[in-house]
CSV table of C-alpha atoms in Angstrom, one decimal:
chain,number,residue,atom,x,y,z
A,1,UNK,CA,16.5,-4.1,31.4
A,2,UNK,CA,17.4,-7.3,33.0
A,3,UNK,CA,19.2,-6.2,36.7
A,4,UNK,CA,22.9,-5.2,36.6
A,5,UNK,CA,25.1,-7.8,38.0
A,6,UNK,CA,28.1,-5.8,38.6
A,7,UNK,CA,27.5,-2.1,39.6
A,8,UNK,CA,30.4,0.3,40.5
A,9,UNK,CA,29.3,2.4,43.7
A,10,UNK,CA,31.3,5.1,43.7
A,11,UNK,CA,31.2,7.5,46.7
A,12,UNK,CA,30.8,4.2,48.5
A,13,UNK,CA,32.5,5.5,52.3
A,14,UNK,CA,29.9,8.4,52.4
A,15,UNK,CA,26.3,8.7,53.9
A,16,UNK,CA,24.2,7.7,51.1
A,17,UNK,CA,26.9,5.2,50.2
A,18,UNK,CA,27.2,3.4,53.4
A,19,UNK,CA,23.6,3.0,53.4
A,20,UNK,CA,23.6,1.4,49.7
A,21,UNK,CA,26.2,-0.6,50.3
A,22,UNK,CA,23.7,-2.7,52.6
A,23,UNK,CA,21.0,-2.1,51.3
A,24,UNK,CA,21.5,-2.8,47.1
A,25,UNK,CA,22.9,-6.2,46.9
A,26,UNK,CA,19.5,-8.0,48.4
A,27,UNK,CA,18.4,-7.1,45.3
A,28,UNK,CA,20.9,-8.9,43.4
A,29,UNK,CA,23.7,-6.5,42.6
A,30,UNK,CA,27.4,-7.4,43.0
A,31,UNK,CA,29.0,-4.1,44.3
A,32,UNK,CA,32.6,-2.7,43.3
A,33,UNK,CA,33.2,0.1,45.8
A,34,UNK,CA,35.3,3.1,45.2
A,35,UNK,CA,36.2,6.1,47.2
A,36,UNK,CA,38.8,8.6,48.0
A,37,UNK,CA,38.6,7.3,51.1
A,38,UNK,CA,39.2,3.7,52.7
A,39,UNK,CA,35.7,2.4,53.0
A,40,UNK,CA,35.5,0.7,56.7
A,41,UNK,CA,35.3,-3.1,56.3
A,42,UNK,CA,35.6,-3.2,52.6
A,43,UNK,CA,39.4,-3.9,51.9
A,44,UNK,CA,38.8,-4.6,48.4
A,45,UNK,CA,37.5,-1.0,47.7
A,46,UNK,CA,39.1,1.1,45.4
A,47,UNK,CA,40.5,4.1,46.6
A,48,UNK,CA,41.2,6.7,44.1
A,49,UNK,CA,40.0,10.1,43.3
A,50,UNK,CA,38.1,11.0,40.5
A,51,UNK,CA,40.9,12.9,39.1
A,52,UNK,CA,42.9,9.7,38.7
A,53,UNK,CA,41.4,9.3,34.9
A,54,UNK,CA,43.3,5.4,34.7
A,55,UNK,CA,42.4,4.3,38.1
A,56,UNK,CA,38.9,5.5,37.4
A,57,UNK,CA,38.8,3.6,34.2
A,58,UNK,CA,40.6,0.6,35.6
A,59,UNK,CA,37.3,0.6,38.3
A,60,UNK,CA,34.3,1.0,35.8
A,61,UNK,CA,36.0,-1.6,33.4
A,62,UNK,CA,33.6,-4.7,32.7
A,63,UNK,CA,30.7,-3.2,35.0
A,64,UNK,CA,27.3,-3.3,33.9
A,65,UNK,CA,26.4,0.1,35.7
A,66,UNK,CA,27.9,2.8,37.8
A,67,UNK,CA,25.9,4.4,40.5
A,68,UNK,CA,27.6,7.6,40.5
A,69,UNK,CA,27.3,9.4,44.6
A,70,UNK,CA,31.0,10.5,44.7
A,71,UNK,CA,31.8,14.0,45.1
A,72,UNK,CA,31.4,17.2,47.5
A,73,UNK,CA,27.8,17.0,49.2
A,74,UNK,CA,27.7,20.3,50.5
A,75,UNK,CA,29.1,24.1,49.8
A,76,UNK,CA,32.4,25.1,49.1
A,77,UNK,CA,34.9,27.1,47.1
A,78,UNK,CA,33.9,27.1,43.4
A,79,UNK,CA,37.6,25.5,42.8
A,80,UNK,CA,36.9,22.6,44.9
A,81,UNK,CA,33.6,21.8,43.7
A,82,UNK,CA,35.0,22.4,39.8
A,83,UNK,CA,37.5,19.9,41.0
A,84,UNK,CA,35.0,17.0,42.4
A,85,UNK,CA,31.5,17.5,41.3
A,86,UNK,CA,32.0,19.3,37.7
A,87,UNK,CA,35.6,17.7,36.0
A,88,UNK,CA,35.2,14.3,38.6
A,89,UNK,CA,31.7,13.8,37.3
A,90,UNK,CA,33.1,14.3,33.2
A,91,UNK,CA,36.2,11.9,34.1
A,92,UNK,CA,33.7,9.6,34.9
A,93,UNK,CA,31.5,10.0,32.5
A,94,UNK,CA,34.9,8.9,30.0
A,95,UNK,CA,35.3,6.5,31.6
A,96,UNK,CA,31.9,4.9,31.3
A,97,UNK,CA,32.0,6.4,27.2
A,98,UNK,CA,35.5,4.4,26.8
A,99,UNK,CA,35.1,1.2,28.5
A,100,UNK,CA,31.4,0.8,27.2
A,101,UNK,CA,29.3,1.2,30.3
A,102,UNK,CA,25.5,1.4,29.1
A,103,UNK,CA,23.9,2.9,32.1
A,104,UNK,CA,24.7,5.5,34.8
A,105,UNK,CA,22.8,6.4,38.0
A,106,UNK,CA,23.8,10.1,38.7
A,107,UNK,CA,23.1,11.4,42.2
A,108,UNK,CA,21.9,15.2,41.4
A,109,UNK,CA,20.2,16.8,44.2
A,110,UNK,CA,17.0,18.8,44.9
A,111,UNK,CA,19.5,22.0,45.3
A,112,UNK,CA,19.3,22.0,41.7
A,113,UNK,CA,16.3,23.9,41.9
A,114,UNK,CA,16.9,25.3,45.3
A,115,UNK,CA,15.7,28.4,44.5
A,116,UNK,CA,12.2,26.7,43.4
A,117,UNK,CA,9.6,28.3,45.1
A,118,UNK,CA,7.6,25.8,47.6
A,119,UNK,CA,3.9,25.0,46.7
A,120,UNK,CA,1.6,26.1,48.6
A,121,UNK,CA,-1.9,24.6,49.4
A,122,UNK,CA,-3.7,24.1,46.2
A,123,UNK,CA,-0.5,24.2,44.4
A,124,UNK,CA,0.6,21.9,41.7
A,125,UNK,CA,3.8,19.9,42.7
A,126,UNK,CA,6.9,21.1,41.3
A,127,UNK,CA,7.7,19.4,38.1
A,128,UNK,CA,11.1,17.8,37.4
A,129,UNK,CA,10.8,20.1,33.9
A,130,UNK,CA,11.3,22.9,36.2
A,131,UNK,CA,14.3,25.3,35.5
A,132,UNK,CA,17.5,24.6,37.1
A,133,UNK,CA,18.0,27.4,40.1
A,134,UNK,CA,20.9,26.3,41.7
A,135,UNK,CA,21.2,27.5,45.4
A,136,UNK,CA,24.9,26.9,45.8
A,137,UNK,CA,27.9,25.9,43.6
A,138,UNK,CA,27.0,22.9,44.9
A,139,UNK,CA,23.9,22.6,43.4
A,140,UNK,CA,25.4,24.3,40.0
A,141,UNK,CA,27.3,21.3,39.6
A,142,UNK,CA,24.1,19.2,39.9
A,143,UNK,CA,22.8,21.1,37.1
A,144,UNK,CA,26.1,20.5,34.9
A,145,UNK,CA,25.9,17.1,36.0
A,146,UNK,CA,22.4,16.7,34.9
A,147,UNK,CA,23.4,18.6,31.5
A,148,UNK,CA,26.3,16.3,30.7
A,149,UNK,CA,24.2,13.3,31.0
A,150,UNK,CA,22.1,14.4,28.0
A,151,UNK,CA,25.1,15.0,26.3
A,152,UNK,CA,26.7,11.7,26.8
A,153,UNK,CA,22.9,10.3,25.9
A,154,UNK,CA,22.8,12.6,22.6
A,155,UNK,CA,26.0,11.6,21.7
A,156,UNK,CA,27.5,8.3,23.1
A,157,UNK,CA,24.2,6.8,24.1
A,158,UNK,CA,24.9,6.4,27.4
A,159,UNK,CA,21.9,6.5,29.3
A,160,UNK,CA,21.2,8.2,32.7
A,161,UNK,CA,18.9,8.6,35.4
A,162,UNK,CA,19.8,11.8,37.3
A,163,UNK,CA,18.2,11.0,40.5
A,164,UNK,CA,17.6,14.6,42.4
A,165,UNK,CA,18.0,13.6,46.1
A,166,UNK,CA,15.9,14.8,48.8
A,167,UNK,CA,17.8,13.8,52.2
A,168,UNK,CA,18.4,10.7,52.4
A,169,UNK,CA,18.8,9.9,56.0
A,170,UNK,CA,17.0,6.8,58.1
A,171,UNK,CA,14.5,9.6,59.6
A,172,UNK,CA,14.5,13.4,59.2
A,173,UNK,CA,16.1,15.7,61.2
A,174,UNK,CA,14.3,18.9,60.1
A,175,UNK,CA,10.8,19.7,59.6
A,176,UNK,CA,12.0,21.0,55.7
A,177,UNK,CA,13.3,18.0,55.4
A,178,UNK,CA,9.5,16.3,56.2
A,179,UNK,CA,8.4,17.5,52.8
A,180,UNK,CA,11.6,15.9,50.5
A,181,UNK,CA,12.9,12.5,53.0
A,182,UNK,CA,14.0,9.6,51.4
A,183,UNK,CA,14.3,6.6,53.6
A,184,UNK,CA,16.8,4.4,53.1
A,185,UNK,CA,14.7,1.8,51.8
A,186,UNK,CA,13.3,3.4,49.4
A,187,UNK,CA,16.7,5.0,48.3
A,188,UNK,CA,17.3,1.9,47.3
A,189,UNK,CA,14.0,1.0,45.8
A,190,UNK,CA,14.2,4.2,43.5
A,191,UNK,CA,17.9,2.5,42.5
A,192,UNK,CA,17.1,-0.6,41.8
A,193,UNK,CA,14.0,0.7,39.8
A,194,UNK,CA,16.6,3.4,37.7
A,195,UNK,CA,19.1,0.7,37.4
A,196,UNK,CA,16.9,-1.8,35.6
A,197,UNK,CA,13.7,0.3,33.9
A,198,UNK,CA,13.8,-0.1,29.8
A,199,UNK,CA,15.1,3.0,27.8
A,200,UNK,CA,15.3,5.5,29.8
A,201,UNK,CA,17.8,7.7,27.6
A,202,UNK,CA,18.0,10.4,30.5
A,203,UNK,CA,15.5,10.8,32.6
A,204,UNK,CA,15.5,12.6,35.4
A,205,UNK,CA,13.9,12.0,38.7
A,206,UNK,CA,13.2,13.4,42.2
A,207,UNK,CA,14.1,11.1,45.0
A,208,UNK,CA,11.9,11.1,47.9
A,209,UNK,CA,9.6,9.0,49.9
A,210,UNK,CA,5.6,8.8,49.5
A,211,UNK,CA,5.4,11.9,52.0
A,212,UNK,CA,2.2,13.5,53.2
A,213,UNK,CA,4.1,17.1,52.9
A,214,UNK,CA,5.7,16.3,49.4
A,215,UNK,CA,6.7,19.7,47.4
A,216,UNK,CA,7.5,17.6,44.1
A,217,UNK,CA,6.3,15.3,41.6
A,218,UNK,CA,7.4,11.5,41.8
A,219,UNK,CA,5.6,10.5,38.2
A,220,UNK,CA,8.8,10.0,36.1
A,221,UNK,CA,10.0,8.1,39.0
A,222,UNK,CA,7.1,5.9,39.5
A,223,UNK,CA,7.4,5.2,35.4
A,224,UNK,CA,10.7,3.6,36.3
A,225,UNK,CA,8.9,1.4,37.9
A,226,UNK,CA,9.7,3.1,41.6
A,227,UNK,CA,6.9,2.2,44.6
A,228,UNK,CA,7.7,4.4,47.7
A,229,UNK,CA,6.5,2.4,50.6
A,230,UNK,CA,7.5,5.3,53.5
A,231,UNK,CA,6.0,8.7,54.6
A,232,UNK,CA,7.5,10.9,56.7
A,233,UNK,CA,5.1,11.9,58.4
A,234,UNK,CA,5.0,9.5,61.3
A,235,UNK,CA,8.1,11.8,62.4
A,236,UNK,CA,6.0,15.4,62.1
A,237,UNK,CA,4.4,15.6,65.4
A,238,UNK,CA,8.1,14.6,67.0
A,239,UNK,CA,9.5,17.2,65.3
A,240,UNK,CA,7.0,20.2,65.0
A,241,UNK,CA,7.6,20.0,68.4
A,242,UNK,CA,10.4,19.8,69.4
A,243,UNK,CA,11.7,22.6,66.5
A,244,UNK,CA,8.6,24.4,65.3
A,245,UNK,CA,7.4,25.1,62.0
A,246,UNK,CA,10.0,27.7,60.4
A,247,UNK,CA,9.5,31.9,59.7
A,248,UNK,CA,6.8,32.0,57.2
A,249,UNK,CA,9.7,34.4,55.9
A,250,UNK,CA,12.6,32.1,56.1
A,251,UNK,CA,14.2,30.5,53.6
A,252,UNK,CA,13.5,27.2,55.4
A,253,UNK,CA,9.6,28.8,54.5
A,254,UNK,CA,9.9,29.6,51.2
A,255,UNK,CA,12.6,27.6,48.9
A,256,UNK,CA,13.0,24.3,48.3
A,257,UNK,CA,16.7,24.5,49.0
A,258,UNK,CA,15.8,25.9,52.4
A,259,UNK,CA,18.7,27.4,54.2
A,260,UNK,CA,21.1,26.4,51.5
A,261,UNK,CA,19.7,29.6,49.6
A,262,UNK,CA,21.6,31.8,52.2
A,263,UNK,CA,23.6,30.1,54.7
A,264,UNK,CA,24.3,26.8,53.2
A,265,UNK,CA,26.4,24.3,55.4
A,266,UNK,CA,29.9,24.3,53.9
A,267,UNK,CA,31.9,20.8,53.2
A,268,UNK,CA,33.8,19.4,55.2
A,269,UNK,CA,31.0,19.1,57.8
């Protein structure tokens, strides 16, 4: 697929988005940005909520693709997540059915699985084929997310890669987070790569870096065409020492959702 030039950004004022937003048009993307909030230094954003079904299909009209990171990014009440990540994500979805859009780039999350058992040494890496065990509402709404996709592939042959995000931060701040950081570079590289790969239909990914400590498997994102170039661990001595290496008996220890399986930080943060 020849690269996107017009991609909508949605979710553009938030972490991941802020990051994008510098580091996706190098590689030859015009960005339109929308959020529910203003997005500092942008004043052509859109600001809308994904509730607002004829804004929302005012902003994806004559894109080529939507890279879709709007919505709640941590725990909350099931009504507010129904509201943001489950309905916001199908208004969307119309939006891309009825104006036409070919390709969306959904941000699902490795809480999808959260309740995934970490490998151990000698352990196979954890397929993306592995059952959805959400760890929160939060990550229940990945797993719709990830479930309309195939529908709007089955049906409306909209295609999708539903990327399942690591943390996505410009270094780890946790030593769970060691085992599933995406830099920021190669956030983008893994967008650019499910932006323009051929046929995808939906595929769906996990989005980290090359990391020494990975839990998961990166194959169906390398046969995007992906090339991680980063590995945490240049940050694990730093941090083994300055936090330790968690309860063999923790959460932290045992899941990949980590604490999110039982005390999950709860949005706003």
């Amino acid at each position: 697929m020849a690269v996107p030039r017009t991609v909508l950004l949605t979710g553009a004022a938030g972490g991941v988005g802020t990051l994008m937003r510098e580091l996706l048009p190098p590689y030859g993307y015009e960005l339109r940005l929308l959020d529910v909030a203003p997005v500092p230094g942008a004043p052509d954003a859109i600001v809308a909520d994904l509730a607002d079904r004829a804004a929302l299909r005012e902003a994806v009209r004559g894109v080529d693709a939507i890279v879709h990171l709007a919505g709640i990014s941590l725990e909350s009440t099931f009504d507010k997540i129904m509201a943001a990540n489950i309905a916001g994500t199908y208004h969307l979805y119309e939006a891309a059915r009825e104006e036409g859009v070919p390709r969306v780039v959904f941000a699902s999350s490795n809480h999808a699985v959260g309740f995934t058992r970490q490998p151990r040494e000698g352990d196979p890496l954890v397929p993306v084929g592995t059952p959805h065990r959400p760890d929160t509402f939060y990550g229940l709404s990945k797993c719709f997310g990830e479930d309309l996709a195939q529908l709007y592939w089955d049906l409306h042959g909209v295609e999708t890669v539903s990327v399942r995000i690591g943390s996505c931060f410009p270094e780890p701040t946790s030593v769970r987070m060691l085992s599933m950081w995406l830099s920021p570079a190669d956030g983008a590289r893994l967008l650019h790569a499910a932006l323009t790969a051929e046929d995808v239909a939906h595929t769906v990914v996990y989005g980290s870096s090359a990391n020494t400590r990975a839990w998961w498997d990166l194959s169906s994102a390398r046969a995007l065409g992906y090339a991680p170039q980063d590995d945490s661990e240049v940050y694990a001595e730093k941090l083994i020492a300055a936090k330790g290496l968690p309860p063999e008996d923790s959460a932290d220890a045992l899941y990949l959702g980590g604490h999110f399986c039982v005390t999950p930080p709860r949005w706003p943060h």
